[in-house]
XYZ file of C-alpha atoms in Angstrom:
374
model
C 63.953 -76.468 32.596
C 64.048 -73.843 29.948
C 60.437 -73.537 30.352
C 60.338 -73.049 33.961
C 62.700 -70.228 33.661
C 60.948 -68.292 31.361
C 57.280 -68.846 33.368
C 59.598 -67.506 36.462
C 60.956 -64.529 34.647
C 57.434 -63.692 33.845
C 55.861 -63.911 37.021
C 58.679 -62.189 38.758
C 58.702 -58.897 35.905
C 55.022 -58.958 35.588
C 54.340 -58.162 39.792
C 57.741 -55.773 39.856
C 56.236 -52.803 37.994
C 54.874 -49.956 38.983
C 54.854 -50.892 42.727
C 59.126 -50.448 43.212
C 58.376 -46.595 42.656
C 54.606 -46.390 44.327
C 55.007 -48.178 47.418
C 57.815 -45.538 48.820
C 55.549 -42.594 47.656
C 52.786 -44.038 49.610
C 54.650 -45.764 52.698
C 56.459 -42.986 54.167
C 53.850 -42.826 56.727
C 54.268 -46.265 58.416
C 56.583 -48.726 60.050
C 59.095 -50.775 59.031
C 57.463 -53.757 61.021
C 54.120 -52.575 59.589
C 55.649 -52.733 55.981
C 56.936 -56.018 56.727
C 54.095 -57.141 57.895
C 51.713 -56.154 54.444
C 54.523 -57.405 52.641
C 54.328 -61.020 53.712
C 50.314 -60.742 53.970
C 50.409 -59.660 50.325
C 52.888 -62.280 49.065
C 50.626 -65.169 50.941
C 47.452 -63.481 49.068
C 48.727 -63.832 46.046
C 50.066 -67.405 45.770
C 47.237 -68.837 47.040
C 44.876 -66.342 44.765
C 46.875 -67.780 41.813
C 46.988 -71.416 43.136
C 43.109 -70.724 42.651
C 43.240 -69.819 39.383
C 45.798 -72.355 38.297
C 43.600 -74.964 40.113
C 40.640 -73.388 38.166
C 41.972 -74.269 34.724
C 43.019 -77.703 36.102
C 39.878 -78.333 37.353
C 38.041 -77.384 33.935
C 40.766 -78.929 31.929
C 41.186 -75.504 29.597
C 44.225 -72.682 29.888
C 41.992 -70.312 29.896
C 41.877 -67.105 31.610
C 39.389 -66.767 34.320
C 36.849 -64.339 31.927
C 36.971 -67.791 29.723
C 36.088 -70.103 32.190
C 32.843 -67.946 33.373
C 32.228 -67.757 29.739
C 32.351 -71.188 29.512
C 30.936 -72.479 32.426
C 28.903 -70.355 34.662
C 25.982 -67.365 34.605
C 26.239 -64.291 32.432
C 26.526 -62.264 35.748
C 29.840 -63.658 36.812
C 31.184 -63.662 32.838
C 30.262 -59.411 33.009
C 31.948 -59.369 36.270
C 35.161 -61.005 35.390
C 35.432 -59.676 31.955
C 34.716 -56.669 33.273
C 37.567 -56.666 36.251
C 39.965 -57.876 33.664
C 40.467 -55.331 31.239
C 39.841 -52.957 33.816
C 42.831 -54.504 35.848
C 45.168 -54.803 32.668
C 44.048 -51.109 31.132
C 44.319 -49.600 34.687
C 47.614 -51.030 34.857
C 49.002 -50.712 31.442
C 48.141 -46.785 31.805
C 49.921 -46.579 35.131
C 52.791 -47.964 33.686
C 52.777 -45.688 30.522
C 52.364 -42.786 32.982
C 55.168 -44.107 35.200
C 57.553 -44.238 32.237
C 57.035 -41.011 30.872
C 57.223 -39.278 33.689
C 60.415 -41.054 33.961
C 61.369 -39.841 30.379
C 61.097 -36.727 31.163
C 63.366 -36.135 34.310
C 66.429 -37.723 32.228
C 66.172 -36.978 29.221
C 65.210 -33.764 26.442
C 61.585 -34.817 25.991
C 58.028 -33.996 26.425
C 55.363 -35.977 28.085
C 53.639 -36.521 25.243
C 56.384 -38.481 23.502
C 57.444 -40.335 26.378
C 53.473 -41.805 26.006
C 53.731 -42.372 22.691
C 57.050 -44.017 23.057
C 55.587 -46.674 25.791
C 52.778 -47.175 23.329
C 55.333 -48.107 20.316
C 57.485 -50.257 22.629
C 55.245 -51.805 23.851
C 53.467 -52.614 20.063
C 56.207 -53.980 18.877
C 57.413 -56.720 22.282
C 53.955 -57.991 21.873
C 54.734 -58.626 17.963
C 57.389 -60.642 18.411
C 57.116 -64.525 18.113
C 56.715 -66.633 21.490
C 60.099 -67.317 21.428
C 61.706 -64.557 20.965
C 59.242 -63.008 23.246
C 60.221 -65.499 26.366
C 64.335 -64.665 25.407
C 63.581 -60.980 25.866
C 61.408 -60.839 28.636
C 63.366 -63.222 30.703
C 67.027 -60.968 29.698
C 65.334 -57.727 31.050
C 64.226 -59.991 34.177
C 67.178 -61.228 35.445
C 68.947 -57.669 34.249
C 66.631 -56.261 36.485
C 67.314 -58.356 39.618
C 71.235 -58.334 39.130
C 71.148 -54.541 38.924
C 68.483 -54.122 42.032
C 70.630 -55.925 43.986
C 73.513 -53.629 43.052
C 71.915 -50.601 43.939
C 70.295 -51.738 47.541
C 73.639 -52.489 48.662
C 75.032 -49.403 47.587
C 72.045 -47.385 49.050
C 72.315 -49.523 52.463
C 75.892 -48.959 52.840
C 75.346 -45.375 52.550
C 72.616 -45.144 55.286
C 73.157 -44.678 58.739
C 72.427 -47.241 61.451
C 68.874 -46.818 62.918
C 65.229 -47.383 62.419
C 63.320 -44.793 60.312
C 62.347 -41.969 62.559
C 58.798 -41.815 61.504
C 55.512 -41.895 63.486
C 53.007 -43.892 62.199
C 50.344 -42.977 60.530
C 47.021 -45.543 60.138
C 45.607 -43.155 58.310
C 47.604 -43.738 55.290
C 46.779 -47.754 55.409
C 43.825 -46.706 52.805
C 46.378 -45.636 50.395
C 49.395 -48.316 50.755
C 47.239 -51.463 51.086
C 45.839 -51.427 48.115
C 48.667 -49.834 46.255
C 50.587 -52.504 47.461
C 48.607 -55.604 46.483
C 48.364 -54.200 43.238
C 51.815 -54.259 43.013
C 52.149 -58.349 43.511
C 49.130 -58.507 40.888
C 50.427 -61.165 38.478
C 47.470 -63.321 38.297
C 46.831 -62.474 34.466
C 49.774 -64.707 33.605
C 48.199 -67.833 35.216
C 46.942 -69.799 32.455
C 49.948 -68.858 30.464
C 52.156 -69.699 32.355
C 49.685 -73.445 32.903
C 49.634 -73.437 28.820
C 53.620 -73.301 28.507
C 54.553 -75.409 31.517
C 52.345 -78.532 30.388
C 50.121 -78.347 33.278
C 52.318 -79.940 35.312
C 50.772 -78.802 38.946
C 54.304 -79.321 40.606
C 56.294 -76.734 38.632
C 53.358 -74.153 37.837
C 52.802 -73.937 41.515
C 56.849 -73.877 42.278
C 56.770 -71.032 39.389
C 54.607 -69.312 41.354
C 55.815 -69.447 44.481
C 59.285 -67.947 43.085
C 57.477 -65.637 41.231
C 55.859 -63.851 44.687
C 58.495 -64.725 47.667
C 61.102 -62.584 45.313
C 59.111 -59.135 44.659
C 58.523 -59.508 48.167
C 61.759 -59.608 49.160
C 62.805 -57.001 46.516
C 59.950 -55.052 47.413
C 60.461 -54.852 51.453
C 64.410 -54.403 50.769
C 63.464 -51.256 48.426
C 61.549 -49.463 50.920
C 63.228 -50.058 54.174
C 66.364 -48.555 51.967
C 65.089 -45.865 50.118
C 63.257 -44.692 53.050
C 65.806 -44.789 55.434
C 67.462 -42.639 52.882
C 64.712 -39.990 52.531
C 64.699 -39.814 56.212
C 68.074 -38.428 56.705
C 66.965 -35.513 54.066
C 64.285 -33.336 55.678
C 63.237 -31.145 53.157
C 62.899 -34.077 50.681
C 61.348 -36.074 53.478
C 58.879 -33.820 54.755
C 57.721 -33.443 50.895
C 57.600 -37.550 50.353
C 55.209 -37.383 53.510
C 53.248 -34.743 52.183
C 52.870 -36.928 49.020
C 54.455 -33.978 46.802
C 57.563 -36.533 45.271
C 56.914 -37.172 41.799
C 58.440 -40.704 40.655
C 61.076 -38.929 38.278
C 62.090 -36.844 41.474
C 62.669 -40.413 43.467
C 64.732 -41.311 41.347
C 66.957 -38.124 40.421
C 67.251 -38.220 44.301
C 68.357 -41.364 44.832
C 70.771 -41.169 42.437
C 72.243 -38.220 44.059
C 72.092 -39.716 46.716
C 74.715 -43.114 45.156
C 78.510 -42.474 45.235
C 79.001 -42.973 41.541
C 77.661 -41.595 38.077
C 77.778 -45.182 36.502
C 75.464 -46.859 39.602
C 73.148 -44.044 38.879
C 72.822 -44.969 35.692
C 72.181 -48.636 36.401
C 68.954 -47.300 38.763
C 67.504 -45.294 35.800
C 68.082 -48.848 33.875
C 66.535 -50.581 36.495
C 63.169 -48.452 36.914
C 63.081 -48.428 33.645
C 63.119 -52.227 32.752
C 60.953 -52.714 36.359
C 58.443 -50.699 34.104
C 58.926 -52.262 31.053
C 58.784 -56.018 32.166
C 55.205 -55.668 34.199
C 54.191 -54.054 31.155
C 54.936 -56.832 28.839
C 53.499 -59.374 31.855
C 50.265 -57.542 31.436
C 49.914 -56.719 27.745
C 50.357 -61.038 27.138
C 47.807 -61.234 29.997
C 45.159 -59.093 28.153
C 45.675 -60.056 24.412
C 45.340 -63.430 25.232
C 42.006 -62.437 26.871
C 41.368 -60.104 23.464
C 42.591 -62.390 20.666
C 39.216 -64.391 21.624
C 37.038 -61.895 20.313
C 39.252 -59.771 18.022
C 41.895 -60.035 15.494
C 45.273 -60.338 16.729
C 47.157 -57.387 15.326
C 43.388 -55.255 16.502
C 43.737 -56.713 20.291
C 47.530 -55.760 20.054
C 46.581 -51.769 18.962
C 43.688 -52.008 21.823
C 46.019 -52.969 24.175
C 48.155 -50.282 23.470
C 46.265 -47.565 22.496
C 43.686 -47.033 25.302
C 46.574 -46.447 27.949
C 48.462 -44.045 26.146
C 44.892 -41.707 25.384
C 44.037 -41.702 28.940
C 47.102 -40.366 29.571
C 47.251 -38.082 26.914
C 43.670 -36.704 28.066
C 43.851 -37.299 32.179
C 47.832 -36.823 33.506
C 48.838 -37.141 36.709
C 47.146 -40.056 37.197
C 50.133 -42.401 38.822
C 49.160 -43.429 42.465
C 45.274 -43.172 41.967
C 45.154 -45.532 39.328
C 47.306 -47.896 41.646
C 45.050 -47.568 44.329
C 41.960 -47.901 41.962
C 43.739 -51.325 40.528
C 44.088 -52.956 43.838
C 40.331 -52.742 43.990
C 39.813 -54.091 40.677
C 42.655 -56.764 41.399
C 40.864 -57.773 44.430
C 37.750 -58.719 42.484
C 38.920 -60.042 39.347
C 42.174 -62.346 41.634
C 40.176 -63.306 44.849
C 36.595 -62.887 44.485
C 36.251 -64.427 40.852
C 38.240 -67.399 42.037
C 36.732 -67.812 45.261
C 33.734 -68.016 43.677
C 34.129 -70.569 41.139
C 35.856 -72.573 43.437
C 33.562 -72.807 46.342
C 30.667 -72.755 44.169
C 32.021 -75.615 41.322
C 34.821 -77.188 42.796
C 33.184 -77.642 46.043
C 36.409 -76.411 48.306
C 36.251 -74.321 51.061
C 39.566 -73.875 53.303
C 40.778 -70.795 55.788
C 43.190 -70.045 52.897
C 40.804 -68.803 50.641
C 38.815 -67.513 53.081
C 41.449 -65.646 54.400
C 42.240 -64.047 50.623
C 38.753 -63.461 50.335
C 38.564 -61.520 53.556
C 41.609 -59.910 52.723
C 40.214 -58.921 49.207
C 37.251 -57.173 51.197
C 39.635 -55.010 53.206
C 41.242 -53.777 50.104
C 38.003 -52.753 48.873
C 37.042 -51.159 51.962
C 40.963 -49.387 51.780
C 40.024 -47.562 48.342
C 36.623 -46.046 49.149
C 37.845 -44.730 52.429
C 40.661 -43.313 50.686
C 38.517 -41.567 48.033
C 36.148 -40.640 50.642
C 39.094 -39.230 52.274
């Protein structure tokens, strides 16, 4: 049981990340039965992608991540390709997240950017460290701190909103940006075989794990933005800025919590962004060193891992939503197309499911070169 709680944790901190403080920045534009509607589209998209994968490493008998299995068992091509996907995918996201944090740093507290990167670096060093127990304890505290405190802070932000829909028109042209900024923000994927390793491979739990691990986010994540745009809405000088995509993520948040009745529940929202951060960061840096420790060193896959996000953001700021919008590309290969693959082609299954992901994986693509086209 103690297992299961822990593979839960992980999948629920590693896909609420980044996304809780993207997917208001780039949603302002749209619906709140549009946003609905993506939300449960993305949460179906990813359960079944990661049913794939788990099924994958069932299938081949090996908890391996998918970059292993193509290693192991098909062309070169599709090895380059998913290799390739991965550590773009964990990198992308890993600097996102450093980004995210800093930026974060920096509207509450005496420091420079710089710092606040080198800080998320350190931190992050030093989780992956720790032994796999102490490791599960930690990640699965800041978890379930995380979702006691969120839920604090929507009901304080929904009591303090008026009655009404959002008064917003849409605007389809800003689908290129959310969609893919919000897939990204389920990907969890990464954490398959891990979470198949720790569990036993027993199918029943590792799918149940999974299932828990995307219906939540969902739920958190539709909650979050019907709330905090309902409260942007009723400022229209901050609103007409959020629209014109001119809201930093550190201004969000200062404004939110000007927004709560009380000093202490802003404090627990800083908290909460902050560990949001932190625990999809931790999700993602197990994801990739597992994938590294197979061709480097341990402690050298750890300073990898931690390095290359902090000098691209050292050398290229401002980075936040592109990157997000770049991963869900990325995550579209390397958590539909990769699996789809292997399992038409060596498994020999075809359903609408995965045909639906996999059609849904080609709009995403299609969403990020219109929207750097645009």
């Amino acid at each position: 049981m103690k297992s299961f709680i822990h593979a839960t944790a992980l999948v629920i901190g590693t896909a609420i990340g980044a996304g809780f403080l993207a997917l208001p920045l780039s949603g302002a534009h749209l619906s709140v039965p549009l946003i609905i509607l993506a939300t449960l589209v993305s949460v179906f998209v990813t359960y079944r992608s990661s049913v794939m994968a788990v099924d994958l490493n069932e299938f081949y008998q090996s908890p391996a991540s998918l970059d292993k299995l193509c290693r192991m068992h098909v062309g070169k091509t599709i090895f380059v390709v998913a290799v390739t996907s991965l550590y773009l995918l964990s990198l992308s996201f890993l600097t996102g997240y450093f980004a995210c944090f800093s930026d974060m740093l920096c509207a509450f507290l005496p420091v420079n950017r710089s710092l606040g990167i080198v800080a998320s670096a350190c931190g992050l060093f030093l989780i992956l460290s720790l032994q796999t127990r102490w490791f599960s304890n930690l990640n699965s505290l800041f978890v379930f701190a995380f979702l006691a405190a969120i839920l604090l802070i929507l009901f304080q932000i929904a009591t303090r909103c008026s009655s009404g829909m959002i008064e917003t028109q849409t605007n389809l042209r800003e689908l290129p940006c959310f969609l893919p900024v919000l897939f990204a923000s389920f990907t969890m994927q990464t954490v398959c075989p891990y979470i198949y390793n720790n569990l036993g491979g027993r199918r029943r739990q590792v799918r149940l794990a999974l299932l828990l691990g995307c219906l939540m986010p969902g739920l958190i994540y539709a909650l979050w933005m019907i709330c905090v745009l309902k409260t942007a809405s009723q400022e229209p000088a901050f609103w007409q800025r959020l629209r014109a995509h001119e809201v930093s993520v550190g201004e969000l948040i200062a404004f939110l919590c000007d927004t709560l009745p009380y000093a202490s529940v802003g404090t627990v929202l800083k908290t909460v962004t902050a560990l949001g951060v932190v625990t999809s960061a931790i999700g993602y840096g197990v994801g990739l060193l597992q994938s590294l420790q197979n061709v480097l060193p341990k402690p050298s896959a750890r300073f990898v891992i931690c390095l290359v996000p902090a000098a691209i953001n050292l050398f290229a700021p401002n980075l936040f939503i592109h990157i997000l919008t770049f991963i869900g590309m990325v995550s579209a290969v390397f958590t539909i197309f990769v699996p789809y693959y292997l399992t038409v082609r060596h498994m020999k299954q075809r359903s609408l499911s995965g045909l639906f992901c996999f059609l849904f994986g080609v709009a995403i693509v299609v969403c990020e070169i219109l929207y750097e086209w645009k």
